[in-house]
mmCIF file of C-alpha atoms in Angstrom:
data_model
loop_
_atom_site.group_PDB
_atom_site.id
_atom_site.type_symbol
_atom_site.label_atom_id
_atom_site.label_comp_id
_atom_site.label_asym_id
_atom_site.label_seq_id
_atom_site.Cartn_x
_atom_site.Cartn_y
_atom_site.Cartn_z
ATOM 1 C CA UNK D 1 27.271 -3.042 6.250
ATOM 2 C CA UNK D 2 26.781 -6.735 5.589
ATOM 3 C CA UNK D 3 23.832 -8.179 7.492
ATOM 4 C CA UNK D 4 23.707 -11.659 5.929
ATOM 5 C CA UNK D 5 20.256 -11.991 7.519
ATOM 6 C CA UNK D 6 21.564 -12.788 10.976
ATOM 7 C CA UNK D 7 22.823 -9.556 12.470
ATOM 8 C CA UNK D 8 21.523 -6.024 12.536
ATOM 9 C CA UNK D 9 25.055 -4.591 12.545
ATOM 10 C CA UNK D 10 26.078 -1.235 13.973
ATOM 11 C CA UNK D 11 23.387 1.399 13.723
ATOM 12 C CA UNK D 12 25.770 3.851 12.046
ATOM 13 C CA UNK D 13 26.415 1.474 9.128
ATOM 14 C CA UNK D 14 25.107 2.248 5.665
ATOM 15 C CA UNK D 15 22.744 -0.367 4.215
ATOM 16 C CA UNK D 16 23.721 -1.210 0.637
ATOM 17 C CA UNK D 17 20.758 -1.676 -1.684
ATOM 18 C CA UNK D 18 20.297 -3.264 -5.082
ATOM 19 C CA UNK D 19 17.282 -2.089 -7.096
ATOM 20 C CA UNK D 20 15.660 -4.431 -9.624
ATOM 21 C CA UNK D 21 13.463 -2.468 -12.021
ATOM 22 C CA UNK D 22 13.985 1.094 -13.256
ATOM 23 C CA UNK D 23 10.700 1.741 -15.044
ATOM 24 C CA UNK D 24 7.932 4.039 -13.792
ATOM 25 C CA UNK D 25 8.561 3.799 -10.026
ATOM 26 C CA UNK D 26 12.190 2.691 -9.986
ATOM 27 C CA UNK D 27 13.737 6.171 -10.437
ATOM 28 C CA UNK D 28 11.836 7.393 -7.360
ATOM 29 C CA UNK D 29 13.062 4.411 -5.352
ATOM 30 C CA UNK D 30 16.699 4.992 -6.342
ATOM 31 C CA UNK D 31 16.502 8.745 -5.681
ATOM 32 C CA UNK D 32 15.082 8.284 -2.194
ATOM 33 C CA UNK D 33 17.434 5.471 -1.210
ATOM 34 C CA UNK D 34 20.320 7.686 -2.336
ATOM 35 C CA UNK D 35 18.916 10.634 -0.390
ATOM 36 C CA UNK D 36 18.709 8.726 2.888
ATOM 37 C CA UNK D 37 21.436 8.796 5.528
ATOM 38 C CA UNK D 38 20.787 5.111 6.198
ATOM 39 C CA UNK D 39 21.031 3.619 2.714
ATOM 40 C CA UNK D 40 23.098 3.693 -0.459
ATOM 41 C CA UNK D 41 22.263 2.150 -3.837
ATOM 42 C CA UNK D 42 25.084 -0.060 -5.121
ATOM 43 C CA UNK D 43 23.557 -1.532 -8.263
ATOM 44 C CA UNK D 44 20.496 -1.157 -10.510
ATOM 45 C CA UNK D 45 19.106 -3.883 -12.758
ATOM 46 C CA UNK D 46 16.765 -3.494 -15.711
ATOM 47 C CA UNK D 47 16.348 -5.460 -18.914
ATOM 48 C CA UNK D 48 15.924 -2.255 -20.905
ATOM 49 C CA UNK D 49 19.288 -0.726 -21.937
ATOM 50 C CA UNK D 50 17.600 2.673 -22.317
ATOM 51 C CA UNK D 51 16.625 2.582 -18.642
ATOM 52 C CA UNK D 52 20.172 1.639 -17.641
ATOM 53 C CA UNK D 53 21.569 4.473 -19.742
ATOM 54 C CA UNK D 54 19.321 6.831 -17.789
ATOM 55 C CA UNK D 55 20.688 5.411 -14.528
ATOM 56 C CA UNK D 56 24.262 6.086 -15.662
ATOM 57 C CA UNK D 57 23.378 9.638 -16.687
ATOM 58 C CA UNK D 58 21.795 10.365 -13.318
ATOM 59 C CA UNK D 59 24.204 8.332 -11.149
ATOM 60 C CA UNK D 60 27.497 7.747 -13.017
ATOM 61 C CA UNK D 61 29.050 5.836 -10.098
ATOM 62 C CA UNK D 62 26.320 3.166 -9.879
ATOM 63 C CA UNK D 63 26.824 -0.295 -11.290
ATOM 64 C CA UNK D 64 24.161 -1.405 -13.766
ATOM 65 C CA UNK D 65 23.207 -4.824 -15.044
ATOM 66 C CA UNK D 66 20.561 -6.644 -17.061
ATOM 67 C CA UNK D 67 20.852 -9.782 -14.884
ATOM 68 C CA UNK D 68 19.040 -9.627 -11.506
ATOM 69 C CA UNK D 69 21.304 -12.366 -10.142
ATOM 70 C CA UNK D 70 24.215 -9.938 -10.270
ATOM 71 C CA UNK D 71 22.368 -8.147 -7.467
ATOM 72 C CA UNK D 72 20.973 -11.210 -5.740
ATOM 73 C CA UNK D 73 24.385 -12.912 -5.441
ATOM 74 C CA UNK D 74 26.447 -9.819 -4.670
ATOM 75 C CA UNK D 75 28.119 -9.910 -1.227
ATOM 76 C CA UNK D 76 28.061 -6.098 -1.223
ATOM 77 C CA UNK D 77 24.248 -5.956 -1.209
ATOM 78 C CA UNK D 78 22.343 -6.024 2.090
ATOM 79 C CA UNK D 79 18.822 -5.394 0.762
ATOM 80 C CA UNK D 80 17.019 -5.771 -2.552
ATOM 81 C CA UNK D 81 14.199 -3.565 -3.830
ATOM 82 C CA UNK D 82 11.904 -5.454 -6.233
ATOM 83 C CA UNK D 83 10.249 -2.796 -8.429
ATOM 84 C CA UNK D 84 8.931 -5.035 -11.187
ATOM 85 C CA UNK D 85 5.556 -6.393 -12.404
ATOM 86 C CA UNK D 86 3.643 -8.311 -9.736
ATOM 87 C CA UNK D 87 4.002 -11.665 -11.494
ATOM 88 C CA UNK D 88 7.787 -11.460 -10.970
ATOM 89 C CA UNK D 89 7.688 -10.507 -7.272
ATOM 90 C CA UNK D 90 7.583 -14.000 -5.800
ATOM 91 C CA UNK D 91 10.575 -15.451 -7.640
ATOM 92 C CA UNK D 92 12.778 -12.375 -7.204
ATOM 93 C CA UNK D 93 11.897 -11.854 -3.536
ATOM 94 C CA UNK D 94 12.382 -15.559 -2.791
ATOM 95 C CA UNK D 95 15.800 -15.563 -4.459
ATOM 96 C CA UNK D 96 16.797 -12.420 -2.537
ATOM 97 C CA UNK D 97 15.778 -13.973 0.793
ATOM 98 C CA UNK D 98 17.568 -17.222 -0.050
ATOM 99 C CA UNK D 99 20.717 -15.176 -0.657
ATOM 100 C CA UNK D 100 20.385 -13.503 2.746
ATOM 101 C CA UNK D 101 19.022 -10.137 1.571
ATOM 102 C CA UNK D 102 16.304 -8.046 3.184
ATOM 103 C CA UNK D 103 13.511 -7.277 0.721
ATOM 104 C CA UNK D 104 11.487 -4.214 -0.227
ATOM 105 C CA UNK D 105 8.688 -5.171 -2.649
ATOM 106 C CA UNK D 106 6.443 -2.935 -4.742
ATOM 107 C CA UNK D 107 2.704 -3.373 -4.143
ATOM 108 C CA UNK D 108 0.903 -5.716 -4.404
ATOM 109 C CA UNK D 109 3.216 -8.059 -2.505
ATOM 110 C CA UNK D 110 2.641 -11.193 -4.591
ATOM 111 C CA UNK D 111 0.211 -12.702 -7.107
ATOM 112 C CA UNK D 112 -1.250 -15.170 -4.600
ATOM 113 C CA UNK D 113 -1.685 -15.495 -0.860
ATOM 114 C CA UNK D 114 0.179 -18.820 -0.927
ATOM 115 C CA UNK D 115 3.238 -17.100 -2.398
ATOM 116 C CA UNK D 116 3.072 -14.372 0.244
ATOM 117 C CA UNK D 117 2.826 -16.890 3.081
ATOM 118 C CA UNK D 118 5.846 -18.787 1.768
ATOM 119 C CA UNK D 119 7.976 -15.627 1.582
ATOM 120 C CA UNK D 120 6.948 -14.614 5.114
ATOM 121 C CA UNK D 121 7.953 -18.020 6.481
ATOM 122 C CA UNK D 122 11.310 -17.879 4.658
ATOM 123 C CA UNK D 123 12.084 -14.363 5.919
ATOM 124 C CA UNK D 124 11.199 -15.266 9.511
ATOM 125 C CA UNK D 125 13.369 -18.380 9.361
ATOM 126 C CA UNK D 126 16.333 -16.320 8.163
ATOM 127 C CA UNK D 127 15.637 -13.306 10.421
ATOM 128 C CA UNK D 128 15.244 -11.022 7.404
ATOM 129 C CA UNK D 129 12.916 -8.069 6.982
ATOM 130 C CA UNK D 130 10.220 -7.821 4.329
ATOM 131 C CA UNK D 131 8.626 -4.462 3.645
ATOM 132 C CA UNK D 132 5.792 -4.000 1.146
ATOM 133 C CA UNK D 133 5.641 -0.623 -0.601
ATOM 134 C CA UNK D 134 2.398 0.710 0.863
ATOM 135 C CA UNK D 135 3.608 4.274 0.342
ATOM 136 C CA UNK D 136 0.351 6.006 1.272
ATOM 137 C CA UNK D 137 0.721 4.859 4.890
ATOM 138 C CA UNK D 138 3.619 7.310 5.182
ATOM 139 C CA UNK D 139 1.824 10.382 3.836
ATOM 140 C CA UNK D 140 1.018 13.220 6.192
ATOM 141 C CA UNK D 141 -2.677 12.630 5.445
ATOM 142 C CA UNK D 142 -2.828 8.948 6.395
ATOM 143 C CA UNK D 143 -0.626 9.482 9.437
ATOM 144 C CA UNK D 144 -3.037 12.176 10.623
ATOM 145 C CA UNK D 145 -6.086 9.985 9.949
ATOM 146 C CA UNK D 146 -4.434 7.160 11.892
ATOM 147 C CA UNK D 147 -3.825 9.580 14.758
ATOM 148 C CA UNK D 148 -7.494 10.604 14.734
ATOM 149 C CA UNK D 149 -8.771 7.025 14.667
ATOM 150 C CA UNK D 150 -6.323 5.807 17.319
ATOM 151 C CA UNK D 151 -7.154 8.681 19.686
ATOM 152 C CA UNK D 152 -10.888 8.025 19.379
ATOM 153 C CA UNK D 153 -11.538 11.502 17.930
ATOM 154 C CA UNK D 154 -13.870 10.025 15.294
ATOM 155 C CA UNK D 155 -15.510 7.670 17.750
ATOM 156 C CA UNK D 156 -16.512 4.155 16.783
ATOM 157 C CA UNK D 157 -15.924 3.731 13.038
ATOM 158 C CA UNK D 158 -18.910 3.096 10.789
ATOM 159 C CA UNK D 159 -17.533 3.069 7.245
ATOM 160 C CA UNK D 160 -14.606 3.622 4.877
ATOM 161 C CA UNK D 161 -15.638 4.795 1.397
ATOM 162 C CA UNK D 162 -13.031 5.416 -1.302
ATOM 163 C CA UNK D 163 -13.114 6.615 -4.916
ATOM 164 C CA UNK D 164 -9.888 6.112 -6.888
ATOM 165 C CA UNK D 165 -10.525 6.709 -10.578
ATOM 166 C CA UNK D 166 -8.820 8.158 -13.653
ATOM 167 C CA UNK D 167 -8.485 7.694 -17.424
ATOM 168 C CA UNK D 168 -5.773 5.010 -17.771
ATOM 169 C CA UNK D 169 -3.004 3.950 -17.205
ATOM 170 C CA UNK D 170 -4.166 0.648 -18.648
ATOM 171 C CA UNK D 171 -2.283 -2.490 -17.633
ATOM 172 C CA UNK D 172 -2.124 -5.647 -19.697
ATOM 173 C CA UNK D 173 -1.070 -8.081 -16.964
ATOM 174 C CA UNK D 174 -3.273 -7.073 -14.016
ATOM 175 C CA UNK D 175 -6.829 -5.804 -13.583
ATOM 176 C CA UNK D 176 -7.802 -2.437 -12.153
ATOM 177 C CA UNK D 177 -8.315 -3.987 -8.704
ATOM 178 C CA UNK D 178 -4.751 -5.326 -8.597
ATOM 179 C CA UNK D 179 -3.438 -2.000 -9.915
ATOM 180 C CA UNK D 180 -5.341 0.637 -7.905
ATOM 181 C CA UNK D 181 -7.124 -1.098 -5.024
ATOM 182 C CA UNK D 182 -3.972 -2.133 -3.091
ATOM 183 C CA UNK D 183 -3.524 1.521 -2.077
ATOM 184 C CA UNK D 184 -6.937 1.684 -0.417
ATOM 185 C CA UNK D 185 -6.803 -1.832 0.966
ATOM 186 C CA UNK D 186 -3.481 -1.062 2.663
ATOM 187 C CA UNK D 187 -4.863 2.176 4.123
ATOM 188 C CA UNK D 188 -8.052 0.430 5.233
ATOM 189 C CA UNK D 189 -6.022 -2.354 6.844
ATOM 190 C CA UNK D 190 -3.937 0.272 8.654
ATOM 191 C CA UNK D 191 -6.957 2.130 10.042
ATOM 192 C CA UNK D 192 -9.721 -0.381 10.764
ATOM 193 C CA UNK D 193 -9.470 -2.678 13.745
ATOM 194 C CA UNK D 194 -10.446 -6.284 13.257
ATOM 195 C CA UNK D 195 -10.010 -8.769 10.451
ATOM 196 C CA UNK D 196 -12.315 -8.431 7.416
ATOM 197 C CA UNK D 197 -14.917 -11.189 7.225
ATOM 198 C CA UNK D 198 -16.151 -11.206 3.620
ATOM 199 C CA UNK D 199 -15.885 -9.477 0.241
ATOM 200 C CA UNK D 200 -18.379 -8.734 -2.503
ATOM 201 C CA UNK D 201 -17.035 -7.381 -5.787
ATOM 202 C CA UNK D 202 -18.305 -6.650 -9.268
ATOM 203 C CA UNK D 203 -16.442 -5.476 -12.343
ATOM 204 C CA UNK D 204 -16.373 -5.492 -16.118
ATOM 205 C CA UNK D 205 -13.887 -5.674 -19.001
ATOM 206 C CA UNK D 206 -14.289 -3.184 -21.823
ATOM 207 C CA UNK D 207 -10.989 -2.664 -23.618
ATOM 208 C CA UNK D 208 -8.930 -5.806 -23.019
ATOM 209 C CA UNK D 209 -8.999 -9.071 -21.079
ATOM 210 C CA UNK D 210 -8.857 -7.588 -17.575
ATOM 211 C CA UNK D 211 -11.400 -5.614 -15.558
ATOM 212 C CA UNK D 212 -11.030 -1.855 -16.073
ATOM 213 C CA UNK D 213 -13.777 -0.869 -13.615
ATOM 214 C CA UNK D 214 -14.650 -2.545 -10.326
ATOM 215 C CA UNK D 215 -16.575 -2.041 -7.092
ATOM 216 C CA UNK D 216 -15.565 -3.778 -3.865
ATOM 217 C CA UNK D 217 -17.421 -4.051 -0.567
ATOM 218 C CA UNK D 218 -15.585 -5.419 2.457
ATOM 219 C CA UNK D 219 -17.432 -6.470 5.617
ATOM 220 C CA UNK D 220 -15.818 -6.171 9.051
ATOM 221 C CA UNK D 221 -16.994 -7.129 12.554
ATOM 222 C CA UNK D 222 -19.150 -4.672 14.519
ATOM 223 C CA UNK D 223 -21.021 -3.466 11.402
ATOM 224 C CA UNK D 224 -17.981 -1.678 9.946
ATOM 225 C CA UNK D 225 -18.178 -1.639 6.156
ATOM 226 C CA UNK D 226 -15.750 -0.495 3.462
ATOM 227 C CA UNK D 227 -16.451 0.337 -0.165
ATOM 228 C CA UNK D 228 -13.826 0.891 -2.856
ATOM 229 C CA UNK D 229 -14.508 2.102 -6.408
ATOM 230 C CA UNK D 230 -11.601 1.770 -8.860
ATOM 231 C CA UNK D 231 -11.848 2.736 -12.519
ATOM 232 C CA UNK D 232 -9.535 3.298 -15.508
ATOM 233 C CA UNK D 233 -12.394 4.730 -17.598
ATOM 234 C CA UNK D 234 -13.230 7.890 -15.668
ATOM 235 C CA UNK D 235 -13.249 11.249 -17.519
ATOM 236 C CA UNK D 236 -11.704 12.874 -14.440
ATOM 237 C CA UNK D 237 -9.063 11.871 -11.911
ATOM 238 C CA UNK D 238 -10.453 11.582 -8.379
ATOM 239 C CA UNK D 239 -8.706 10.450 -5.202
ATOM 240 C CA UNK D 240 -11.232 10.873 -2.416
ATOM 241 C CA UNK D 241 -11.961 8.968 0.779
ATOM 242 C CA UNK D 242 -14.710 9.452 3.349
ATOM 243 C CA UNK D 243 -14.517 7.921 6.811
ATOM 244 C CA UNK D 244 -17.535 8.035 9.075
ATOM 245 C CA UNK D 245 -17.464 7.618 12.808
ATOM 246 C CA UNK D 246 -19.891 7.909 15.690
ATOM 247 C CA UNK D 247 -18.447 11.264 16.811
ATOM 248 C CA UNK D 248 -16.995 12.850 13.688
ATOM 249 C CA UNK D 249 -16.583 12.259 9.974
ATOM 250 C CA UNK D 250 -13.792 13.211 7.619
ATOM 251 C CA UNK D 251 -13.176 13.724 3.909
ATOM 252 C CA UNK D 252 -9.700 13.217 2.432
ATOM 253 C CA UNK D 253 -9.200 14.725 -1.026
ATOM 254 C CA UNK D 254 -5.664 13.846 -2.024
ATOM 255 C CA UNK D 255 -5.627 16.011 -5.160
ATOM 256 C CA UNK D 256 -6.108 19.417 -3.523
ATOM 257 C CA UNK D 257 -3.126 21.482 -2.451
ATOM 258 C CA UNK D 258 -4.599 22.756 0.820
ATOM 259 C CA UNK D 259 -6.953 21.234 3.365
ATOM 260 C CA UNK D 260 -6.512 17.704 2.069
ATOM 261 C CA UNK D 261 -8.355 16.487 5.166
ATOM 262 C CA UNK D 262 -11.504 18.091 6.492
ATOM 263 C CA UNK D 263 -12.961 16.834 9.751
ATOM 264 C CA UNK D 264 -16.670 17.461 10.287
ATOM 265 C CA UNK D 265 -18.400 17.503 13.626
ATOM 266 C CA UNK D 266 -21.480 15.984 12.057
ATOM 267 C CA UNK D 267 -23.456 12.920 12.900
ATOM 268 C CA UNK D 268 -26.729 11.357 13.925
ATOM 269 C CA UNK D 269 -27.896 10.547 17.442
ATOM 270 C CA UNK D 270 -30.864 8.215 17.884
ATOM 271 C CA UNK D 271 -32.783 7.749 21.103
ATOM 272 C CA UNK D 272 -35.917 5.780 21.908
ATOM 273 C CA UNK D 273 -39.145 7.643 22.346
ATOM 274 C CA UNK D 274 -42.032 6.952 24.691
ATOM 275 C CA UNK D 275 -43.940 4.785 22.265
ATOM 276 C CA UNK D 276 -42.786 1.334 21.249
ATOM 277 C CA UNK D 277 -40.786 1.473 17.975
ATOM 278 C CA UNK D 278 -40.605 5.266 18.196
ATOM 279 C CA UNK D 279 -37.121 6.602 17.441
ATOM 280 C CA UNK D 280 -35.982 10.176 17.944
ATOM 281 C CA UNK D 281 -33.383 11.201 15.373
ATOM 282 C CA UNK D 282 -31.178 14.182 16.167
ATOM 283 C CA UNK D 283 -28.797 15.490 13.530
ATOM 284 C CA UNK D 284 -25.604 17.058 14.817
ATOM 285 C CA UNK D 285 -23.970 19.734 12.675
ATOM 286 C CA UNK D 286 -20.959 21.400 14.246
ATOM 287 C CA UNK D 287 -17.730 22.942 13.018
ATOM 288 C CA UNK D 288 -15.416 21.789 10.259
ATOM 289 C CA UNK D 289 -11.668 21.945 10.751
ATOM 290 C CA UNK D 290 -8.689 21.112 8.580
ATOM 291 C CA UNK D 291 -5.782 19.687 10.579
ATOM 292 C CA UNK D 292 -2.185 20.568 9.774
ATOM 293 C CA UNK D 293 -0.406 17.850 7.807
ATOM 294 C CA UNK D 294 3.312 17.136 7.644
ATOM 295 C CA UNK D 295 4.647 18.147 4.227
ATOM 296 C CA UNK D 296 6.999 15.266 3.596
ATOM 297 C CA UNK D 297 7.690 12.956 0.684
ATOM 298 C CA UNK D 298 6.059 9.723 1.795
ATOM 299 C CA UNK D 299 8.494 7.497 -0.067
ATOM 300 C CA UNK D 300 11.473 9.152 1.643
ATOM 301 C CA UNK D 301 9.892 8.500 5.050
ATOM 302 C CA UNK D 302 9.099 4.910 4.082
ATOM 303 C CA UNK D 303 12.590 4.077 2.836
ATOM 304 C CA UNK D 304 14.183 5.696 5.892
ATOM 305 C CA UNK D 305 11.904 3.467 7.975
ATOM 306 C CA UNK D 306 13.017 0.425 5.953
ATOM 307 C CA UNK D 307 16.625 1.221 6.779
ATOM 308 C CA UNK D 308 15.714 1.767 10.423
ATOM 309 C CA UNK D 309 13.946 -1.594 10.645
ATOM 310 C CA UNK D 310 16.986 -3.379 9.219
ATOM 311 C CA UNK D 311 19.482 -1.518 11.422
ATOM 312 C CA UNK D 312 17.433 -1.975 14.608
ATOM 313 C CA UNK D 313 16.251 -5.497 13.711
ATOM 314 C CA UNK D 314 12.587 -4.600 14.142
ATOM 315 C CA UNK D 315 9.493 -5.642 12.214
ATOM 316 C CA UNK D 316 7.871 -2.917 10.070
ATOM 317 C CA UNK D 317 4.117 -2.393 10.304
ATOM 318 C CA UNK D 318 3.928 -2.702 6.493
ATOM 319 C CA UNK D 319 5.607 -6.103 6.594
ATOM 320 C CA UNK D 320 4.881 -9.283 4.688
ATOM 321 C CA UNK D 321 1.836 -10.013 6.865
ATOM 322 C CA UNK D 322 0.341 -6.630 5.906
ATOM 323 C CA UNK D 323 1.033 -7.438 2.251
ATOM 324 C CA UNK D 324 -0.562 -10.867 2.669
ATOM 325 C CA UNK D 325 -3.748 -9.373 4.133
ATOM 326 C CA UNK D 326 -4.102 -7.137 1.064
ATOM 327 C CA UNK D 327 -3.449 -10.012 -1.357
ATOM 328 C CA UNK D 328 -6.078 -12.170 0.365
ATOM 329 C CA UNK D 329 -8.700 -9.475 -0.181
ATOM 330 C CA UNK D 330 -7.630 -9.035 -3.816
ATOM 331 C CA UNK D 331 -7.954 -12.777 -4.398
ATOM 332 C CA UNK D 332 -11.389 -12.831 -2.756
ATOM 333 C CA UNK D 333 -12.517 -9.830 -4.816
ATOM 334 C CA UNK D 334 -11.317 -11.506 -7.995
ATOM 335 C CA UNK D 335 -13.233 -14.665 -7.094
ATOM 336 C CA UNK D 336 -16.352 -12.633 -6.350
ATOM 337 C CA UNK D 337 -16.125 -10.829 -9.701
ATOM 338 C CA UNK D 338 -15.867 -14.168 -11.523
ATOM 339 C CA UNK D 339 -19.081 -15.231 -9.726
ATOM 340 C CA UNK D 340 -20.901 -12.000 -10.663
ATOM 341 C CA UNK D 341 -20.815 -10.484 -7.182
ATOM 342 C CA UNK D 342 -21.217 -13.551 -4.998
ATOM 343 C CA UNK D 343 -20.104 -13.061 -1.376
ATOM 344 C CA UNK D 344 -16.706 -14.622 -0.677
ATOM 345 C CA UNK D 345 -15.776 -15.244 2.946
ATOM 346 C CA UNK D 346 -12.233 -14.619 4.129
#
């Protein structure tokens, strides 16, 4: 299949992909693209010859290169996956779009909101798809939470509270908010209605020149509030999110094998009493239930969806605009940290 950015092509065609970056996440990207009925990897690029040797061991038929422009200029390539450090995303994605390729970009989308906006405009002008790798949106857990929020099972949302901490992996080019927070910001963006209004963030540097612990508070309309704690200096690894609603509340513990999501029929009902200023508080404590979750590899679902969006010429929900919304919050959080927790409006 050769889309050239102007035609979706026949739906039975295989989308040929070039992957730039075969480090930590790259092998998973290649494996899942190769495992899809919609896509096939044609070429892998990495500057490290050891990484390319690993590609040839695992996939002897794949072409390898140390020059990304071998992929970007190739007429055989329909889509490019940019799986490289964030500071390289803009230039590589822009070059791919200019050469008529659809783009799949590792999170976070870009280093700045201005870069993201430029890439979105370029892709729209050329009728090309951008997908940002917000993998968690395709997990059975987040899909179930989305179903619960969309159906109104939780009622009006009150808060989103996330703890994403571990010991390492320390980055030298980005802070802990740019490394870990994009996961939660993408999930939050997917679940909460309405545009965020302001951000307050605090953080500190202990081991190098970037923040290794940070706390973010995001304010939404209608008194919805989100809090995200990210930390590279935790003695334990925790991936836990609590979402509170008017009707029900849930806890998502991503590190347990069973019952990753528990939904609690708990809450507080307040009514006015006879006297002025008198409030009657009633605590509701009902059953807990653990919904069934689809046991699927999220990345496989995501990359199948990428192929589907290209073949059917449709816009993915984790498109460039979704990536831009996350980057805007990251920029605001960074500005707030520099001002020692000053509120930054979006």
